């Protein structure tokens, strides 16, 4: 059996970040304010690395390639439709509002962003301060001309759909959806393996250099869905509840499937050759038993399990998100 890989993340210190990743999620970040922790990443802009074992210090993508060179697929058959590793997982600490932004779909990104993927993503709200909210689409339909005029006239906020957010909420953000994570939210984001973002509005603030951050209004207008957003229920679907374990569907699309587990004692994950499995712990601590060995975990840890027929036993009261393709 191929052992689980504990992953070390990449950090970003964007201006809207806070301190929770270091103070509450045990992240060894060098920054005073850390906005993002790229937990599972094979992206060129920041790759997670393996901690411990024979592959210690190597990037996850290098480990995947090493296995492939030896005829072993640890990513899984379901990922074969993609020409690169399909998923990127982040922990996001929004001390302040993120910019209002939008992501392109694959076709637009491939044409305009040097062959990059587009970005569809899902947000799982881990923590939310009282009154926290986010932007999820528009509150009314707009034409492209009206959208551009609203950006130009600094009236776009009048058209944004602001939604209250609480722990346990799930927001599926399809490419083309105008969105913004709001201040006071701590989120686990599961997304396509892409770093392409078109910033539309930035609340009038400046970057670390004292200058307004770059906007990408024309591209945003090209890709944005300008219909009214009508979804109102963001409660994940309960799939199973037995033996002290609750399983919820967070998202399911061609790029990834995400499930939320709450376990009060012990849960068994069954991995297959169809897909790798990645687990990010949102609370608790305990041990992972795999292949006759035990690996400790605590809140904030992320593990990669190879695509293989195996059983992974997670012991200890905890909550986590499992991602597969």
PDB file of C-alpha atoms in Angstrom:
ATOM      1  CA  UNK A   1       0.000   0.000   0.000  1.00  0.00           C
ATOM      2  CA  UNK A   2       1.203   3.511  -0.832  1.00  0.00           C
ATOM      3  CA  UNK A   3       1.307   5.475   2.411  1.00  0.00           C
ATOM      4  CA  UNK A   4      -0.589   8.760   2.894  1.00  0.00           C
ATOM      5  CA  UNK A   5       1.326  11.939   2.133  1.00  0.00           C
ATOM      6  CA  UNK A   6       1.068  14.759   4.654  1.00  0.00           C
ATOM      7  CA  UNK A   7       1.295  18.040   2.724  1.00  0.00           C
ATOM      8  CA  UNK A   8       2.979  21.317   3.572  1.00  0.00           C
ATOM      9  CA  UNK A   9       1.205  24.315   2.026  1.00  0.00           C
ATOM     10  CA  UNK A  10       2.198  27.481   0.192  1.00  0.00           C
ATOM     11  CA  UNK A  11       1.185  30.806   1.770  1.00  0.00           C
ATOM     12  CA  UNK A  12       0.057  34.130   0.272  1.00  0.00           C
ATOM     13  CA  UNK A  13       0.041  37.417   2.192  1.00  0.00           C
ATOM     14  CA  UNK A  14      -2.600  39.363   0.288  1.00  0.00           C
ATOM     15  CA  UNK A  15      -3.728  42.619   1.902  1.00  0.00           C
ATOM     16  CA  UNK A  16      -7.091  41.249   3.074  1.00  0.00           C
ATOM     17  CA  UNK A  17      -5.617  38.344   5.076  1.00  0.00           C
ATOM     18  CA  UNK A  18      -5.707  37.761   8.830  1.00  0.00           C
ATOM     19  CA  UNK A  19      -3.910  35.741  11.497  1.00  0.00           C
ATOM     20  CA  UNK A  20      -6.109  32.663  11.980  1.00  0.00           C
ATOM     21  CA  UNK A  21      -4.020  30.351   9.831  1.00  0.00           C
ATOM     22  CA  UNK A  22      -1.132  30.799  12.259  1.00  0.00           C
ATOM     23  CA  UNK A  23      -2.984  31.224  15.543  1.00  0.00           C
ATOM     24  CA  UNK A  24      -5.793  28.686  15.143  1.00  0.00           C
ATOM     25  CA  UNK A  25      -4.765  26.275  12.367  1.00  0.00           C
ATOM     26  CA  UNK A  26      -1.112  25.699  13.337  1.00  0.00           C
ATOM     27  CA  UNK A  27       0.350  26.984  10.074  1.00  0.00           C
ATOM     28  CA  UNK A  28       4.034  27.844  10.048  1.00  0.00           C
ATOM     29  CA  UNK A  29       3.548  30.927   7.926  1.00  0.00           C
ATOM     30  CA  UNK A  30       6.278  33.593   7.771  1.00  0.00           C
ATOM     31  CA  UNK A  31       3.760  36.418   7.326  1.00  0.00           C
ATOM     32  CA  UNK A  32       2.085  38.623   9.928  1.00  0.00           C
ATOM     33  CA  UNK A  33      -1.073  38.502   7.820  1.00  0.00           C
ATOM     34  CA  UNK A  34      -1.721  35.357   5.821  1.00  0.00           C
ATOM     35  CA  UNK A  35      -4.604  35.332   3.381  1.00  0.00           C
ATOM     36  CA  UNK A  36      -4.325  31.895   1.808  1.00  0.00           C
ATOM     37  CA  UNK A  37      -2.815  28.507   2.509  1.00  0.00           C
ATOM     38  CA  UNK A  38      -2.590  26.414  -0.674  1.00  0.00           C
ATOM     39  CA  UNK A  39      -3.084  23.032   0.967  1.00  0.00           C
ATOM     40  CA  UNK A  40      -3.110  20.787  -2.094  1.00  0.00           C
ATOM     41  CA  UNK A  41      -1.445  22.377  -5.090  1.00  0.00           C
ATOM     42  CA  UNK A  42       0.434  21.296  -8.173  1.00  0.00           C
ATOM     43  CA  UNK A  43       0.171  24.784  -9.686  1.00  0.00           C
ATOM     44  CA  UNK A  44       3.279  26.530 -10.971  1.00  0.00           C
ATOM     45  CA  UNK A  45       2.503  29.586  -8.832  1.00  0.00           C
ATOM     46  CA  UNK A  46       2.884  27.585  -5.632  1.00  0.00           C
ATOM     47  CA  UNK A  47       3.273  23.840  -5.070  1.00  0.00           C
ATOM     48  CA  UNK A  48       2.590  21.941  -1.869  1.00  0.00           C
ATOM     49  CA  UNK A  49       5.331  19.612  -0.665  1.00  0.00           C
ATOM     50  CA  UNK A  50       5.390  16.266   1.108  1.00  0.00           C
ATOM     51  CA  UNK A  51       6.301  16.176   4.804  1.00  0.00           C
ATOM     52  CA  UNK A  52       8.006  13.072   6.205  1.00  0.00           C
ATOM     53  CA  UNK A  53       8.824   9.707   4.675  1.00  0.00           C
ATOM     54  CA  UNK A  54      10.986   8.943   1.670  1.00  0.00           C
ATOM     55  CA  UNK A  55       9.571  11.823  -0.367  1.00  0.00           C
ATOM     56  CA  UNK A  56      10.097  14.485   2.303  1.00  0.00           C
ATOM     57  CA  UNK A  57      10.595  17.947   0.807  1.00  0.00           C
ATOM     58  CA  UNK A  58       9.549  17.001  -2.726  1.00  0.00           C
ATOM     59  CA  UNK A  59       6.676  18.753  -4.445  1.00  0.00           C
ATOM     60  CA  UNK A  60       3.517  16.730  -4.829  1.00  0.00           C
ATOM     61  CA  UNK A  61       3.740  17.058  -8.608  1.00  0.00           C
ATOM     62  CA  UNK A  62       7.288  15.627  -8.557  1.00  0.00           C
ATOM     63  CA  UNK A  63       6.109  12.664  -6.479  1.00  0.00           C
ATOM     64  CA  UNK A  64       3.204  12.042  -8.861  1.00  0.00           C
ATOM     65  CA  UNK A  65       5.616  12.127 -11.814  1.00  0.00           C
ATOM     66  CA  UNK A  66       8.041   9.747 -10.102  1.00  0.00           C
ATOM     67  CA  UNK A  67       5.295   7.186  -9.592  1.00  0.00           C
ATOM     68  CA  UNK A  68       4.104   7.640 -13.191  1.00  0.00           C
ATOM     69  CA  UNK A  69       7.626   6.993 -14.485  1.00  0.00           C
ATOM     70  CA  UNK A  70       7.460   3.669 -12.663  1.00  0.00           C
ATOM     71  CA  UNK A  71       4.095   2.817 -14.199  1.00  0.00           C
ATOM     72  CA  UNK A  72       2.010   3.640 -11.114  1.00  0.00           C
ATOM     73  CA  UNK A  73      -0.900   6.053 -11.367  1.00  0.00           C
ATOM     74  CA  UNK A  74      -1.551   7.612  -7.951  1.00  0.00           C
ATOM     75  CA  UNK A  75      -3.915  10.305  -9.294  1.00  0.00           C
ATOM     76  CA  UNK A  76      -6.526   7.928 -10.720  1.00  0.00           C
ATOM     77  CA  UNK A  77      -8.370   7.110 -13.906  1.00  0.00           C
ATOM     78  CA  UNK A  78     -10.993   9.826 -13.502  1.00  0.00           C
ATOM     79  CA  UNK A  79      -8.312  12.495 -13.857  1.00  0.00           C
ATOM     80  CA  UNK A  80      -7.216  11.146 -17.254  1.00  0.00           C
ATOM     81  CA  UNK A  81      -9.595  13.569 -19.006  1.00  0.00           C
ATOM     82  CA  UNK A  82      -7.424  16.467 -17.782  1.00  0.00           C
ATOM     83  CA  UNK A  83      -3.972  17.273 -19.145  1.00  0.00           C
ATOM     84  CA  UNK A  84      -2.738  18.413 -15.725  1.00  0.00           C
ATOM     85  CA  UNK A  85      -3.587  17.804 -12.090  1.00  0.00           C
ATOM     86  CA  UNK A  86      -7.202  19.031 -11.884  1.00  0.00           C
ATOM     87  CA  UNK A  87      -7.686  20.359  -8.333  1.00  0.00           C
ATOM     88  CA  UNK A  88      -6.342  23.062  -6.021  1.00  0.00           C
ATOM     89  CA  UNK A  89      -7.453  23.288  -2.366  1.00  0.00           C
ATOM     90  CA  UNK A  90      -7.055  26.397  -0.187  1.00  0.00           C
ATOM     91  CA  UNK A  91      -7.783  27.615   3.312  1.00  0.00           C
ATOM     92  CA  UNK A  92      -8.771  31.293   3.131  1.00  0.00           C
ATOM     93  CA  UNK A  93      -8.775  33.765   6.030  1.00  0.00           C
ATOM     94  CA  UNK A  94     -10.658  36.912   5.037  1.00  0.00           C
ATOM     95  CA  UNK A  95      -9.958  39.559   7.657  1.00  0.00           C
ATOM     96  CA  UNK A  96     -11.187  42.128   5.136  1.00  0.00           C
ATOM     97  CA  UNK A  97     -13.356  41.882   2.020  1.00  0.00           C
ATOM     98  CA  UNK A  98     -11.841  40.281  -1.044  1.00  0.00           C
ATOM     99  CA  UNK A  99     -12.196  42.103  -4.344  1.00  0.00           C
ATOM    100  CA  UNK A 100     -15.307  41.564  -6.447  1.00  0.00           C
ATOM    101  CA  UNK A 101     -14.117  39.191  -9.140  1.00  0.00           C
ATOM    102  CA  UNK A 102     -14.999  36.550 -11.698  1.00  0.00           C
ATOM    103  CA  UNK A 103     -13.255  33.568 -13.264  1.00  0.00           C
ATOM    104  CA  UNK A 104     -13.411  32.448 -16.909  1.00  0.00           C
ATOM    105  CA  UNK A 105     -14.439  29.001 -18.120  1.00  0.00           C
ATOM    106  CA  UNK A 106     -11.959  26.603 -19.704  1.00  0.00           C
ATOM    107  CA  UNK A 107     -12.588  27.685 -23.299  1.00  0.00           C
ATOM    108  CA  UNK A 108     -11.988  31.382 -22.604  1.00  0.00           C
ATOM    109  CA  UNK A 109      -8.978  30.760 -20.371  1.00  0.00           C
ATOM    110  CA  UNK A 110      -7.354  28.393 -22.843  1.00  0.00           C
ATOM    111  CA  UNK A 111      -7.641  31.055 -25.544  1.00  0.00           C
ATOM    112  CA  UNK A 112      -6.727  34.160 -23.526  1.00  0.00           C
ATOM    113  CA  UNK A 113      -4.581  32.901 -20.625  1.00  0.00           C
ATOM    114  CA  UNK A 114      -1.869  30.823 -22.314  1.00  0.00           C
ATOM    115  CA  UNK A 115      -3.646  27.508 -22.067  1.00  0.00           C
ATOM    116  CA  UNK A 116      -4.625  27.843 -18.416  1.00  0.00           C
ATOM    117  CA  UNK A 117      -7.724  26.215 -16.991  1.00  0.00           C
ATOM    118  CA  UNK A 118     -10.722  28.315 -16.126  1.00  0.00           C
ATOM    119  CA  UNK A 119     -11.987  28.192 -12.572  1.00  0.00           C
ATOM    120  CA  UNK A 120     -15.070  26.679 -11.024  1.00  0.00           C
ATOM    121  CA  UNK A 121     -14.872  26.433  -7.245  1.00  0.00           C
ATOM    122  CA  UNK A 122     -16.781  25.602  -4.093  1.00  0.00           C
ATOM    123  CA  UNK A 123     -16.572  27.400  -0.738  1.00  0.00           C
ATOM    124  CA  UNK A 124     -17.212  25.590   2.512  1.00  0.00           C
ATOM    125  CA  UNK A 125     -17.693  28.118   5.323  1.00  0.00           C
ATOM    126  CA  UNK A 126     -15.641  26.916   8.302  1.00  0.00           C
ATOM    127  CA  UNK A 127     -15.972  30.026  10.488  1.00  0.00           C
ATOM    128  CA  UNK A 128     -18.064  33.177  10.213  1.00  0.00           C
ATOM    129  CA  UNK A 129     -18.109  36.223  12.440  1.00  0.00           C
ATOM    130  CA  UNK A 130     -21.553  37.664  13.309  1.00  0.00           C
ATOM    131  CA  UNK A 131     -22.996  39.555  10.342  1.00  0.00           C
ATOM    132  CA  UNK A 132     -20.513  38.114   7.834  1.00  0.00           C
ATOM    133  CA  UNK A 133     -21.682  38.076   4.242  1.00  0.00           C
ATOM    134  CA  UNK A 134     -20.394  37.520   0.742  1.00  0.00           C
ATOM    135  CA  UNK A 135     -21.175  38.410  -2.852  1.00  0.00           C
ATOM    136  CA  UNK A 136     -22.805  35.647  -4.881  1.00  0.00           C
ATOM    137  CA  UNK A 137     -23.909  36.818  -8.315  1.00  0.00           C
ATOM    138  CA  UNK A 138     -26.154  39.775  -9.136  1.00  0.00           C
ATOM    139  CA  UNK A 139     -29.435  40.893  -7.579  1.00  0.00           C
ATOM    140  CA  UNK A 140     -30.881  41.762 -11.002  1.00  0.00           C
ATOM    141  CA  UNK A 141     -30.192  41.023 -14.645  1.00  0.00           C
ATOM    142  CA  UNK A 142     -27.795  43.376 -16.432  1.00  0.00           C
ATOM    143  CA  UNK A 143     -26.664  43.919 -19.985  1.00  0.00           C
ATOM    144  CA  UNK A 144     -22.972  43.970 -20.754  1.00  0.00           C
ATOM    145  CA  UNK A 145     -23.221  47.703 -21.438  1.00  0.00           C
ATOM    146  CA  UNK A 146     -24.938  48.341 -18.109  1.00  0.00           C
ATOM    147  CA  UNK A 147     -22.319  46.254 -16.317  1.00  0.00           C
ATOM    148  CA  UNK A 148     -19.454  48.246 -17.841  1.00  0.00           C
ATOM    149  CA  UNK A 149     -21.227  51.509 -17.042  1.00  0.00           C
ATOM    150  CA  UNK A 150     -21.740  50.480 -13.411  1.00  0.00           C
ATOM    151  CA  UNK A 151     -18.047  49.709 -13.040  1.00  0.00           C
ATOM    152  CA  UNK A 152     -17.127  53.006 -14.676  1.00  0.00           C
ATOM    153  CA  UNK A 153     -19.591  54.990 -12.524  1.00  0.00           C
ATOM    154  CA  UNK A 154     -18.599  53.202  -9.311  1.00  0.00           C
ATOM    155  CA  UNK A 155     -22.155  51.933  -8.774  1.00  0.00           C
ATOM    156  CA  UNK A 156     -21.582  48.194  -9.207  1.00  0.00           C
ATOM    157  CA  UNK A 157     -22.286  47.458  -5.533  1.00  0.00           C
ATOM    158  CA  UNK A 158     -25.931  48.411  -6.122  1.00  0.00           C
ATOM    159  CA  UNK A 159     -26.279  45.354  -8.367  1.00  0.00           C
ATOM    160  CA  UNK A 160     -24.414  42.777  -6.263  1.00  0.00           C
ATOM    161  CA  UNK A 161     -26.231  39.949  -4.496  1.00  0.00           C
ATOM    162  CA  UNK A 162     -25.059  40.061  -0.863  1.00  0.00           C
ATOM    163  CA  UNK A 163     -25.729  36.832   1.038  1.00  0.00           C
ATOM    164  CA  UNK A 164     -25.332  36.166   4.784  1.00  0.00           C
ATOM    165  CA  UNK A 165     -22.914  33.311   5.475  1.00  0.00           C
ATOM    166  CA  UNK A 166     -22.666  31.012   8.488  1.00  0.00           C
ATOM    167  CA  UNK A 167     -20.527  27.987   9.388  1.00  0.00           C
ATOM    168  CA  UNK A 168     -21.551  24.932   7.387  1.00  0.00           C
ATOM    169  CA  UNK A 169     -22.834  26.847   4.372  1.00  0.00           C
ATOM    170  CA  UNK A 170     -21.683  25.728   0.926  1.00  0.00           C
ATOM    171  CA  UNK A 171     -21.441  28.028  -2.096  1.00  0.00           C
ATOM    172  CA  UNK A 172     -20.841  26.477  -5.516  1.00  0.00           C
ATOM    173  CA  UNK A 173     -19.236  29.206  -7.612  1.00  0.00           C
ATOM    174  CA  UNK A 174     -19.381  28.238 -11.254  1.00  0.00           C
ATOM    175  CA  UNK A 175     -17.057  29.987 -13.694  1.00  0.00           C
ATOM    176  CA  UNK A 176     -18.678  33.243 -14.796  1.00  0.00           C
ATOM    177  CA  UNK A 177     -20.276  33.905 -11.388  1.00  0.00           C
ATOM    178  CA  UNK A 178     -19.437  37.342  -9.980  1.00  0.00           C
ATOM    179  CA  UNK A 179     -18.381  36.842  -6.372  1.00  0.00           C
ATOM    180  CA  UNK A 180     -16.438  38.074  -3.359  1.00  0.00           C
ATOM    181  CA  UNK A 181     -15.639  36.487  -0.010  1.00  0.00           C
ATOM    182  CA  UNK A 182     -16.563  38.914   2.750  1.00  0.00           C
ATOM    183  CA  UNK A 183     -14.723  40.048   5.860  1.00  0.00           C
ATOM    184  CA  UNK A 184     -14.955  37.734   8.843  1.00  0.00           C
ATOM    185  CA  UNK A 185     -15.139  34.488   6.884  1.00  0.00           C
ATOM    186  CA  UNK A 186     -12.765  31.531   7.095  1.00  0.00           C
ATOM    187  CA  UNK A 187     -13.318  29.242   4.136  1.00  0.00           C
ATOM    188  CA  UNK A 188     -12.022  26.030   2.641  1.00  0.00           C
ATOM    189  CA  UNK A 189     -12.034  26.452  -1.123  1.00  0.00           C
ATOM    190  CA  UNK A 190     -11.871  23.547  -3.549  1.00  0.00           C
ATOM    191  CA  UNK A 191     -11.315  24.675  -7.118  1.00  0.00           C
ATOM    192  CA  UNK A 192      -9.969  23.850 -10.510  1.00  0.00           C
ATOM    193  CA  UNK A 193      -6.194  23.985 -10.771  1.00  0.00           C
ATOM    194  CA  UNK A 194      -6.085  27.601 -11.903  1.00  0.00           C
ATOM    195  CA  UNK A 195      -4.871  30.979 -10.690  1.00  0.00           C
ATOM    196  CA  UNK A 196      -6.807  33.077 -13.215  1.00  0.00           C
ATOM    197  CA  UNK A 197      -8.889  35.839 -11.659  1.00  0.00           C
ATOM    198  CA  UNK A 198     -10.462  38.930 -13.225  1.00  0.00           C
ATOM    199  CA  UNK A 199     -10.808  41.662 -10.615  1.00  0.00           C
ATOM    200  CA  UNK A 200     -13.837  43.908 -11.192  1.00  0.00           C
ATOM    201  CA  UNK A 201     -14.053  46.136  -8.117  1.00  0.00           C
ATOM    202  CA  UNK A 202     -11.766  46.550  -5.097  1.00  0.00           C
ATOM    203  CA  UNK A 203     -13.734  48.741  -2.690  1.00  0.00           C
ATOM    204  CA  UNK A 204     -11.596  51.797  -3.483  1.00  0.00           C
ATOM    205  CA  UNK A 205      -8.523  50.540  -1.628  1.00  0.00           C
ATOM    206  CA  UNK A 206      -4.864  50.439  -2.604  1.00  0.00           C
ATOM    207  CA  UNK A 207      -2.310  47.660  -2.578  1.00  0.00           C
ATOM    208  CA  UNK A 208       0.848  47.357  -0.522  1.00  0.00           C
ATOM    209  CA  UNK A 209       2.569  49.767  -2.922  1.00  0.00           C
ATOM    210  CA  UNK A 210      -0.032  52.471  -2.246  1.00  0.00           C
ATOM    211  CA  UNK A 211      -1.495  52.207  -5.740  1.00  0.00           C
ATOM    212  CA  UNK A 212      -4.906  50.853  -6.752  1.00  0.00           C
ATOM    213  CA  UNK A 213      -4.748  47.172  -7.587  1.00  0.00           C
ATOM    214  CA  UNK A 214      -5.149  46.213 -11.240  1.00  0.00           C
ATOM    215  CA  UNK A 215      -8.658  45.610 -12.558  1.00  0.00           C
ATOM    216  CA  UNK A 216      -9.576  43.379 -15.506  1.00  0.00           C
ATOM    217  CA  UNK A 217     -12.912  44.884 -16.456  1.00  0.00           C
ATOM    218  CA  UNK A 218     -13.058  44.075 -20.182  1.00  0.00           C
ATOM    219  CA  UNK A 219     -12.213  40.399 -19.676  1.00  0.00           C
ATOM    220  CA  UNK A 220     -14.631  40.255 -16.757  1.00  0.00           C
ATOM    221  CA  UNK A 221     -17.398  41.639 -18.948  1.00  0.00           C
ATOM    222  CA  UNK A 222     -16.632  38.976 -21.554  1.00  0.00           C
ATOM    223  CA  UNK A 223     -17.041  36.047 -19.155  1.00  0.00           C
ATOM    224  CA  UNK A 224     -19.524  37.182 -16.486  1.00  0.00           C
ATOM    225  CA  UNK A 225     -22.983  35.705 -16.136  1.00  0.00           C
ATOM    226  CA  UNK A 226     -25.176  38.806 -15.920  1.00  0.00           C
ATOM    227  CA  UNK A 227     -28.425  37.042 -15.040  1.00  0.00           C
ATOM    228  CA  UNK A 228     -30.087  37.478 -11.656  1.00  0.00           C
ATOM    229  CA  UNK A 229     -28.915  34.978  -9.046  1.00  0.00           C
ATOM    230  CA  UNK A 230     -31.915  33.149  -7.593  1.00  0.00           C
ATOM    231  CA  UNK A 231     -30.381  30.458  -5.354  1.00  0.00           C
ATOM    232  CA  UNK A 232     -31.217  31.003  -1.682  1.00  0.00           C
ATOM    233  CA  UNK A 233     -30.472  27.696   0.106  1.00  0.00           C
ATOM    234  CA  UNK A 234     -26.798  26.978   0.750  1.00  0.00           C
ATOM    235  CA  UNK A 235     -27.232  24.037   3.137  1.00  0.00           C
ATOM    236  CA  UNK A 236     -25.230  20.955   2.105  1.00  0.00           C
ATOM    237  CA  UNK A 237     -27.167  17.767   1.391  1.00  0.00           C
ATOM    238  CA  UNK A 238     -27.044  15.091   4.117  1.00  0.00           C
ATOM    239  CA  UNK A 239     -26.007  11.804   2.487  1.00  0.00           C
ATOM    240  CA  UNK A 240     -25.612   9.551   5.511  1.00  0.00           C
ATOM    241  CA  UNK A 241     -25.938   9.619   9.288  1.00  0.00           C
ATOM    242  CA  UNK A 242     -24.980   6.494  11.239  1.00  0.00           C
ATOM    243  CA  UNK A 243     -22.517   5.172  13.817  1.00  0.00           C
ATOM    244  CA  UNK A 244     -21.629   8.673  14.935  1.00  0.00           C
ATOM    245  CA  UNK A 245     -20.629   9.821  11.423  1.00  0.00           C
ATOM    246  CA  UNK A 246     -22.443  12.410   9.314  1.00  0.00           C
ATOM    247  CA  UNK A 247     -21.609  12.777   5.611  1.00  0.00           C
ATOM    248  CA  UNK A 248     -22.721  15.747   3.517  1.00  0.00           C
ATOM    249  CA  UNK A 249     -22.360  16.479  -0.182  1.00  0.00           C
ATOM    250  CA  UNK A 250     -20.579  19.806  -0.577  1.00  0.00           C
ATOM    251  CA  UNK A 251     -20.164  19.777  -4.358  1.00  0.00           C
ATOM    252  CA  UNK A 252     -20.157  17.450  -7.327  1.00  0.00           C
ATOM    253  CA  UNK A 253     -19.072  18.453 -10.818  1.00  0.00           C
ATOM    254  CA  UNK A 254     -16.814  17.105 -13.555  1.00  0.00           C
ATOM    255  CA  UNK A 255     -13.766  18.725 -11.959  1.00  0.00           C
ATOM    256  CA  UNK A 256     -14.132  17.470  -8.378  1.00  0.00           C
ATOM    257  CA  UNK A 257     -16.427  15.942  -5.783  1.00  0.00           C
ATOM    258  CA  UNK A 258     -16.317  17.261  -2.216  1.00  0.00           C
ATOM    259  CA  UNK A 259     -17.863  15.660   0.871  1.00  0.00           C
ATOM    260  CA  UNK A 260     -17.977  16.982   4.432  1.00  0.00           C
ATOM    261  CA  UNK A 261     -17.559  14.448   7.251  1.00  0.00           C
ATOM    262  CA  UNK A 262     -18.278  14.954  10.923  1.00  0.00           C
ATOM    263  CA  UNK A 263     -17.064  12.013  12.983  1.00  0.00           C
ATOM    264  CA  UNK A 264     -17.527  11.554  16.721  1.00  0.00           C
ATOM    265  CA  UNK A 265     -15.241   8.528  16.995  1.00  0.00           C
ATOM    266  CA  UNK A 266     -14.084   6.701  13.871  1.00  0.00           C
ATOM    267  CA  UNK A 267     -14.722   6.756  10.146  1.00  0.00           C
ATOM    268  CA  UNK A 268     -13.446   4.536   7.333  1.00  0.00           C
ATOM    269  CA  UNK A 269     -12.700   5.955   3.889  1.00  0.00           C
ATOM    270  CA  UNK A 270     -12.459   3.533   0.990  1.00  0.00           C
ATOM    271  CA  UNK A 271     -10.145   4.719  -1.748  1.00  0.00           C
ATOM    272  CA  UNK A 272     -10.216   3.294  -5.273  1.00  0.00           C
ATOM    273  CA  UNK A 273      -8.138   3.321  -8.432  1.00  0.00           C
ATOM    274  CA  UNK A 274     -10.587   5.803  -9.946  1.00  0.00           C
ATOM    275  CA  UNK A 275      -9.307   8.823  -8.017  1.00  0.00           C
ATOM    276  CA  UNK A 276      -6.907  10.076  -5.413  1.00  0.00           C
ATOM    277  CA  UNK A 277      -8.493  11.295  -2.202  1.00  0.00           C
ATOM    278  CA  UNK A 278      -7.481  14.437  -0.353  1.00  0.00           C
ATOM    279  CA  UNK A 279      -8.572  15.178   3.208  1.00  0.00           C
ATOM    280  CA  UNK A 280      -8.377  18.598   4.889  1.00  0.00           C
ATOM    281  CA  UNK A 281      -9.170  18.614   8.608  1.00  0.00           C
ATOM    282  CA  UNK A 282     -11.340  21.520   9.774  1.00  0.00           C
ATOM    283  CA  UNK A 283     -11.478  20.599  13.455  1.00  0.00           C
ATOM    284  CA  UNK A 284     -10.341  18.002  15.959  1.00  0.00           C
ATOM    285  CA  UNK A 285      -7.323  15.732  16.188  1.00  0.00           C
ATOM    286  CA  UNK A 286      -6.576  12.025  16.102  1.00  0.00           C
ATOM    287  CA  UNK A 287      -4.854   9.404  13.993  1.00  0.00           C
ATOM    288  CA  UNK A 288      -5.028   8.034  10.469  1.00  0.00           C
ATOM    289  CA  UNK A 289      -4.463   4.291  10.139  1.00  0.00           C
ATOM    290  CA  UNK A 290      -3.356   3.057   6.738  1.00  0.00           C
ATOM    291  CA  UNK A 291      -1.308   0.037   5.730  1.00  0.00           C
ATOM    292  CA  UNK A 292      -0.669  -0.979   9.303  1.00  0.00           C
ATOM    293  CA  UNK A 293       0.777   2.401  10.269  1.00  0.00           C
ATOM    294  CA  UNK A 294      -0.647   5.354  12.190  1.00  0.00           C
ATOM    295  CA  UNK A 295      -0.235   9.011  11.287  1.00  0.00           C
ATOM    296  CA  UNK A 296      -1.296  11.778  13.703  1.00  0.00           C
ATOM    297  CA  UNK A 297      -3.403  14.694  12.481  1.00  0.00           C
ATOM    298  CA  UNK A 298      -4.846  17.903  13.881  1.00  0.00           C
ATOM    299  CA  UNK A 299      -7.013  20.761  12.676  1.00  0.00           C
ATOM    300  CA  UNK A 300      -5.520  22.388   9.586  1.00  0.00           C
ATOM    301  CA  UNK A 301      -3.699  19.317   8.263  1.00  0.00           C
ATOM    302  CA  UNK A 302      -4.128  18.085   4.698  1.00  0.00           C
ATOM    303  CA  UNK A 303      -3.303  14.566   3.475  1.00  0.00           C
ATOM    304  CA  UNK A 304      -3.118  13.043  -0.012  1.00  0.00           C
ATOM    305  CA  UNK A 305      -4.165   9.398  -0.434  1.00  0.00           C
ATOM    306  CA  UNK A 306      -3.111   7.624  -3.625  1.00  0.00           C
ATOM    307  CA  UNK A 307      -5.625   6.174  -6.066  1.00  0.00           C
ATOM    308  CA  UNK A 308      -5.648   2.540  -4.929  1.00  0.00           C
ATOM    309  CA  UNK A 309      -7.975  -0.034  -3.437  1.00  0.00           C
ATOM    310  CA  UNK A 310      -7.525   0.598   0.276  1.00  0.00           C
ATOM    311  CA  UNK A 311      -9.234   1.442   3.541  1.00  0.00           C
ATOM    312  CA  UNK A 312      -8.234   4.511   5.539  1.00  0.00           C
ATOM    313  CA  UNK A 313      -9.398   4.593   9.160  1.00  0.00           C
ATOM    314  CA  UNK A 314      -9.626   8.048  10.744  1.00  0.00           C
ATOM    315  CA  UNK A 315      -9.948   7.947  14.543  1.00  0.00           C
ATOM    316  CA  UNK A 316     -10.808  10.876  16.772  1.00  0.00           C
ATOM    317  CA  UNK A 317     -13.613  13.428  16.986  1.00  0.00           C
ATOM    318  CA  UNK A 318     -13.109  15.662  13.958  1.00  0.00           C
ATOM    319  CA  UNK A 319     -14.581  17.315  10.877  1.00  0.00           C
ATOM    320  CA  UNK A 320     -12.972  17.206   7.460  1.00  0.00           C
ATOM    321  CA  UNK A 321     -13.532  17.706   3.752  1.00  0.00           C
ATOM    322  CA  UNK A 322     -12.716  14.876   1.365  1.00  0.00           C
ATOM    323  CA  UNK A 323     -11.994  15.733  -2.271  1.00  0.00           C
ATOM    324  CA  UNK A 324     -11.930  13.288  -5.188  1.00  0.00           C
ATOM    325  CA  UNK A 325     -12.331  13.501  -8.944  1.00  0.00           C
TER     326      UNK A 325
END
